[in-house]
Tab-separated table of C-alpha atoms in Angstrom:
chain	number	residue	atom	x	y	z
A	123	LEU	CA	0.000	0.000	0.000
A	124	ILE	CA	2.819	2.387	0.856
A	125	ALA	CA	4.633	1.535	-2.382
A	126	ARG	CA	1.501	2.204	-4.434
A	127	PHE	CA	0.180	5.398	-2.851
A	128	GLY	CA	3.080	6.797	-0.846
A	129	ARG	CA	4.986	8.140	-3.855
A	130	PRO	CA	2.393	10.463	-5.390
A	131	VAL	CA	1.507	11.786	-1.922
A	132	ALA	CA	5.036	12.337	-0.625
A	133	THR	CA	6.808	13.767	-3.649
A	134	PRO	CA	4.635	16.918	-4.098
A	135	PHE	CA	5.351	17.836	-0.478
A	136	ALA	CA	9.044	17.391	-1.203
A	137	ALA	CA	8.859	19.697	-4.219
A	138	LEU	CA	6.986	22.394	-2.295
A	139	ALA	CA	9.278	22.308	0.709
A	140	VAL	CA	12.562	22.867	-1.119
A	141	GLY	CA	13.529	26.516	-1.086
A	142	ARG	CA	11.751	27.267	2.167
A	143	ARG	CA	13.787	28.930	4.867
A	144	ARG	CA	12.702	26.622	7.632
A	145	PRO	CA	15.696	24.804	9.159
A	146	GLY	CA	15.904	21.212	8.022
A	147	ALA	CA	12.678	21.252	5.997
A	148	ALA	CA	14.436	21.245	2.637
A	149	TRP	CA	16.687	18.334	3.579
A	150	ILE	CA	13.715	16.330	4.834
A	151	ALA	CA	11.964	17.085	1.545
A	152	VAL	CA	14.935	15.894	-0.513
A	153	ALA	CA	15.248	12.714	1.560
A	154	THR	CA	11.520	12.048	1.123
A	155	TRP	CA	11.831	12.485	-2.620
A	156	VAL	CA	14.795	10.114	-2.809
A	157	VAL	CA	12.884	7.360	-0.975
A	158	ALA	CA	9.769	7.919	-3.079
A	159	ALA	CA	11.796	7.908	-6.313
A	160	VAL	CA	13.502	4.621	-5.405
A	161	LEU	CA	10.128	3.000	-4.716
A	162	ALA	CA	8.685	4.430	-7.929
A	163	PHE	CA	11.520	3.113	-10.067
A	164	GLY	CA	10.995	-0.293	-8.508
A	165	VAL	CA	7.568	-0.308	-10.151
A	166	ALA	CA	9.178	0.550	-13.499
A	167	LEU	CA	11.065	-2.753	-13.470
A	168	ALA	CA	7.822	-4.735	-13.645
A	169	THR	CA	6.447	-6.135	-16.901
A	170	PRO	CA	4.917	-3.308	-18.991
A	171	SER	CA	1.130	-3.172	-19.030
A	172	GLY	CA	-1.660	-0.839	-20.094
A	173	ALA	CA	-1.342	1.739	-22.846
A	174	LEU	CA	1.883	3.321	-24.062
A	175	PHE	CA	2.992	5.986	-21.551
A	176	VAL	CA	-0.342	5.551	-19.727
A	177	ASN	CA	0.393	2.875	-17.168
A	178	PRO	CA	1.639	2.825	-13.557
A	179	GLY	CA	4.983	1.322	-14.528
A	180	PHE	CA	5.817	4.486	-16.469
A	181	ALA	CA	3.608	7.170	-14.927
A	182	LEU	CA	4.739	6.776	-11.297
A	183	PRO	CA	8.510	6.925	-11.875
A	184	ALA	CA	8.026	9.652	-14.495
A	185	LEU	CA	6.098	11.696	-11.923
A	186	ALA	CA	8.926	11.185	-9.448
A	187	ALA	CA	11.484	12.298	-12.054
A	188	LEU	CA	9.464	15.400	-12.966
A	189	LEU	CA	9.115	16.356	-9.328
A	190	GLY	CA	12.857	15.885	-8.991
A	191	LEU	CA	13.253	18.495	-11.714
A	192	VAL	CA	10.904	20.812	-9.796
A	193	ILE	CA	12.989	20.317	-6.656
A	194	ALA	CA	16.153	21.090	-8.627
A	195	ALA	CA	14.621	24.249	-10.111
A	196	ARG	CA	13.543	25.510	-6.694
A	197	ALA	CA	16.937	24.714	-5.178
A	198	ILE	CA	18.864	26.424	-7.974
A	199	GLY	CA	16.634	29.489	-8.117
A	200	GLY	CA	15.978	29.897	-4.383
A	201	SER	CA	17.935	30.863	-1.310
A	202	GLY	CA	16.912	27.908	0.800
A	203	GLU	CA	18.963	25.418	2.726
A	204	VAL	CA	19.581	23.163	-0.263
A	205	GLY	CA	22.260	24.837	-2.372
A	206	ALA	CA	22.439	25.308	-6.116
A	207	GLU	CA	25.158	22.646	-6.437
A	208	LEU	CA	22.958	19.922	-4.961
A	209	GLY	CA	20.042	21.220	-7.003
A	210	LEU	CA	22.123	20.811	-10.164
A	211	VAL	CA	22.992	17.232	-9.218
A	212	ILE	CA	19.327	16.429	-8.522
A	213	GLY	CA	18.338	17.992	-11.829
A	214	LEU	CA	20.885	15.970	-13.786
A	215	VAL	CA	19.859	12.732	-12.070
A	216	ALA	CA	16.132	13.389	-12.509
A	217	GLY	CA	16.520	14.495	-16.132
A	218	GLY	CA	18.655	11.483	-16.996
A	219	ALA	CA	16.200	9.169	-15.268
A	220	LEU	CA	13.296	10.676	-17.207
A	221	TRP	CA	15.158	10.174	-20.499
A	222	VAL	CA	15.881	6.541	-19.608
A	223	LEU	CA	12.232	5.981	-18.642
A	224	VAL	CA	10.920	7.473	-21.883
A	225	THR	CA	13.421	5.477	-23.957
A	226	ARG	CA	12.639	2.189	-22.212
A	227	GLU	CA	8.884	2.674	-22.448
A	228	ALA	CA	9.076	3.642	-26.130
A	229	TRP	CA	11.300	0.673	-26.956
A	230	VAL	CA	9.642	-2.081	-24.908
A	231	HIS	CA	5.923	-1.342	-24.990
A	232	PRO	CA	5.243	-1.191	-28.775
A	233	ARG	CA	7.078	-4.511	-29.276
A	234	LEU	CA	4.883	-6.480	-26.870
A	235	GLY	CA	3.030	-9.270	-28.642
A	236	VAL	CA	4.708	-8.647	-32.029
A	237	GLU	CA	6.041	-11.972	-33.298
A	238	ASP	CA	7.883	-10.674	-36.338
A	239	ALA	CA	11.320	-9.684	-34.986
A	240	LEU	CA	12.044	-7.251	-37.824
A	241	ARG	CA	8.694	-5.479	-37.442
A	242	ALA	CA	9.080	-5.367	-33.664
A	243	ARG	CA	12.521	-3.770	-34.010
A	244	TRP	CA	11.199	-1.219	-36.502
A	245	LEU	CA	8.295	-0.316	-34.212
A	246	GLY	CA	10.646	0.119	-31.274
A	247	HIS	CA	13.048	2.396	-33.149
A	248	ALA	CA	10.249	4.478	-34.662
A	249	THR	CA	8.590	5.004	-31.279
A	250	VAL	CA	11.872	5.918	-29.602
A	251	THR	CA	12.594	8.484	-32.313
A	252	CYS	CA	9.171	10.076	-31.920
A	253	ALA	CA	9.452	10.053	-28.122
A	254	TRP	CA	12.881	11.690	-28.204
A	255	SER	CA	11.587	14.376	-30.584
A	256	VAL	CA	8.649	15.203	-28.325
A	257	LEU	CA	10.873	15.215	-25.230
A	258	ALA	CA	13.387	17.507	-26.932
A	259	ALA	CA	10.623	19.899	-28.039
A	260	ALA	CA	9.139	19.966	-24.519
A	261	THR	CA	12.573	20.586	-23.000
A	262	LEU	CA	13.226	23.416	-25.440
A	263	GLY	CA	9.858	24.954	-24.599
A	264	VAL	CA	10.622	24.856	-20.877
A	265	GLY	CA	14.029	26.383	-21.507
A	266	PHE	CA	12.491	29.313	-23.365
A	267	ALA	CA	9.590	29.738	-20.945
A	268	ARG	CA	11.845	29.817	-17.879
A	269	ARG	CA	14.730	31.586	-19.675
A	270	TRP	CA	17.209	28.818	-18.801
A	271	PRO	CA	19.960	28.617	-21.464
A	272	PRO	CA	21.439	25.329	-20.116
A	273	VAL	CA	18.061	23.619	-20.545
A	274	ARG	CA	17.875	24.861	-24.117
A	275	VAL	CA	21.343	23.460	-24.789
A	276	VAL	CA	20.221	20.077	-23.421
A	277	ALA	CA	17.196	20.187	-25.742
A	278	LEU	CA	19.379	20.941	-28.762
A	279	GLY	CA	21.680	18.089	-27.763
A	280	LEU	CA	18.705	15.732	-27.643
A	281	PHE	CA	17.588	16.965	-31.055
A	282	GLY	CA	21.082	16.210	-32.350
A	283	LEU	CA	21.014	12.746	-30.815
A	284	THR	CA	17.641	12.108	-32.441
A	285	ALA	CA	18.936	13.270	-35.819
A	286	ALA	CA	21.978	11.015	-35.518
A	287	LYS	CA	19.745	8.059	-34.647
A	288	VAL	CA	17.560	8.706	-37.675
A	289	LEU	CA	20.549	8.887	-40.010
A	290	LEU	CA	22.522	5.952	-38.623
A	291	ILE	CA	19.802	3.518	-37.522
A	292	ASP	CA	16.289	4.355	-38.684
A	293	LEU	CA	17.187	4.908	-42.347
A	294	ALA	CA	19.563	1.962	-42.658
A	295	ARG	CA	16.972	-0.491	-44.023
A	296	VAL	CA	14.486	1.662	-45.931
A	297	GLY	CA	14.200	2.390	-49.624
A	298	GLN	CA	15.868	5.328	-51.341
A	299	ALA	CA	12.640	7.306	-51.748
A	300	TYR	CA	11.698	6.971	-48.081
A	301	ARG	CA	15.256	7.872	-47.098
A	302	VAL	CA	15.179	11.087	-49.127
A	303	LEU	CA	11.742	12.006	-47.771
A	304	SER	CA	12.836	11.353	-44.204
A	305	LEU	CA	15.956	13.464	-44.641
A	306	VAL	CA	13.897	16.339	-46.076
A	307	VAL	CA	11.456	16.217	-43.155
A	308	LEU	CA	14.282	15.948	-40.616
A	309	GLY	CA	16.159	18.834	-42.220
A	310	ALA	CA	13.044	21.006	-42.209
A	311	LEU	CA	12.435	20.195	-38.536
A	312	LEU	CA	16.002	21.120	-37.612
A	313	LEU	CA	15.838	24.349	-39.627
A	314	VAL	CA	12.590	25.395	-37.940
A	315	THR	CA	14.034	24.536	-34.530
A	316	SER	CA	17.191	26.538	-35.262
A	317	TRP	CA	15.186	29.530	-36.507
A	318	LEU	CA	12.901	29.502	-33.444
A	319	TYR	CA	15.880	29.103	-31.134
A	320	HIS	CA	17.751	32.117	-32.506
A	321	ARG	CA	14.575	34.202	-32.710
A	322	ARG	CA	13.544	33.494	-29.119
A	323	ALA	CA	17.103	33.698	-27.783
A	324	ARG	CA	17.265	37.349	-28.819
A	325	THR	CA	14.092	38.268	-26.886
């Protein structure tokens, strides 16, 4: 019961407490989040079930990772007991964990029940590429909304990783016409992203 319902109850309190000037409250909040995150990621190791990205095995640890990012943002931007250095570490850990969760869910879930190994592999790679693109776009949006240049750099790095995956893996076994079309679409996406980045970075 604690493993199922303790995480979503405890982690919001942890996120809200960080940055407060009450002695010890921020450290208690961080410790609570760490325990809740460990329990949540234990659920992620179970066999995938439900719909893609809409199941407890993904949603609970993803919620814990997102709240870790909130804790990091409050620690970095506030003057509370938890310093910016620890906030940066928490942010890197939570962001990396969220990327791993999204990648694992996108790779494993679409391949469930698919007997054809080649089709299952194609579905996994296609879903991972789409998931990385959405995650990069969301990260870039947060970076612009909060005016955080490091977050925008991380988003551009993820876009680059996605582009490299498309070129080196996704297009390796498709026909010439599909390869050209995919490259045109990918190039247009990168050009639009670059134009929006430079336009918003000046404002």
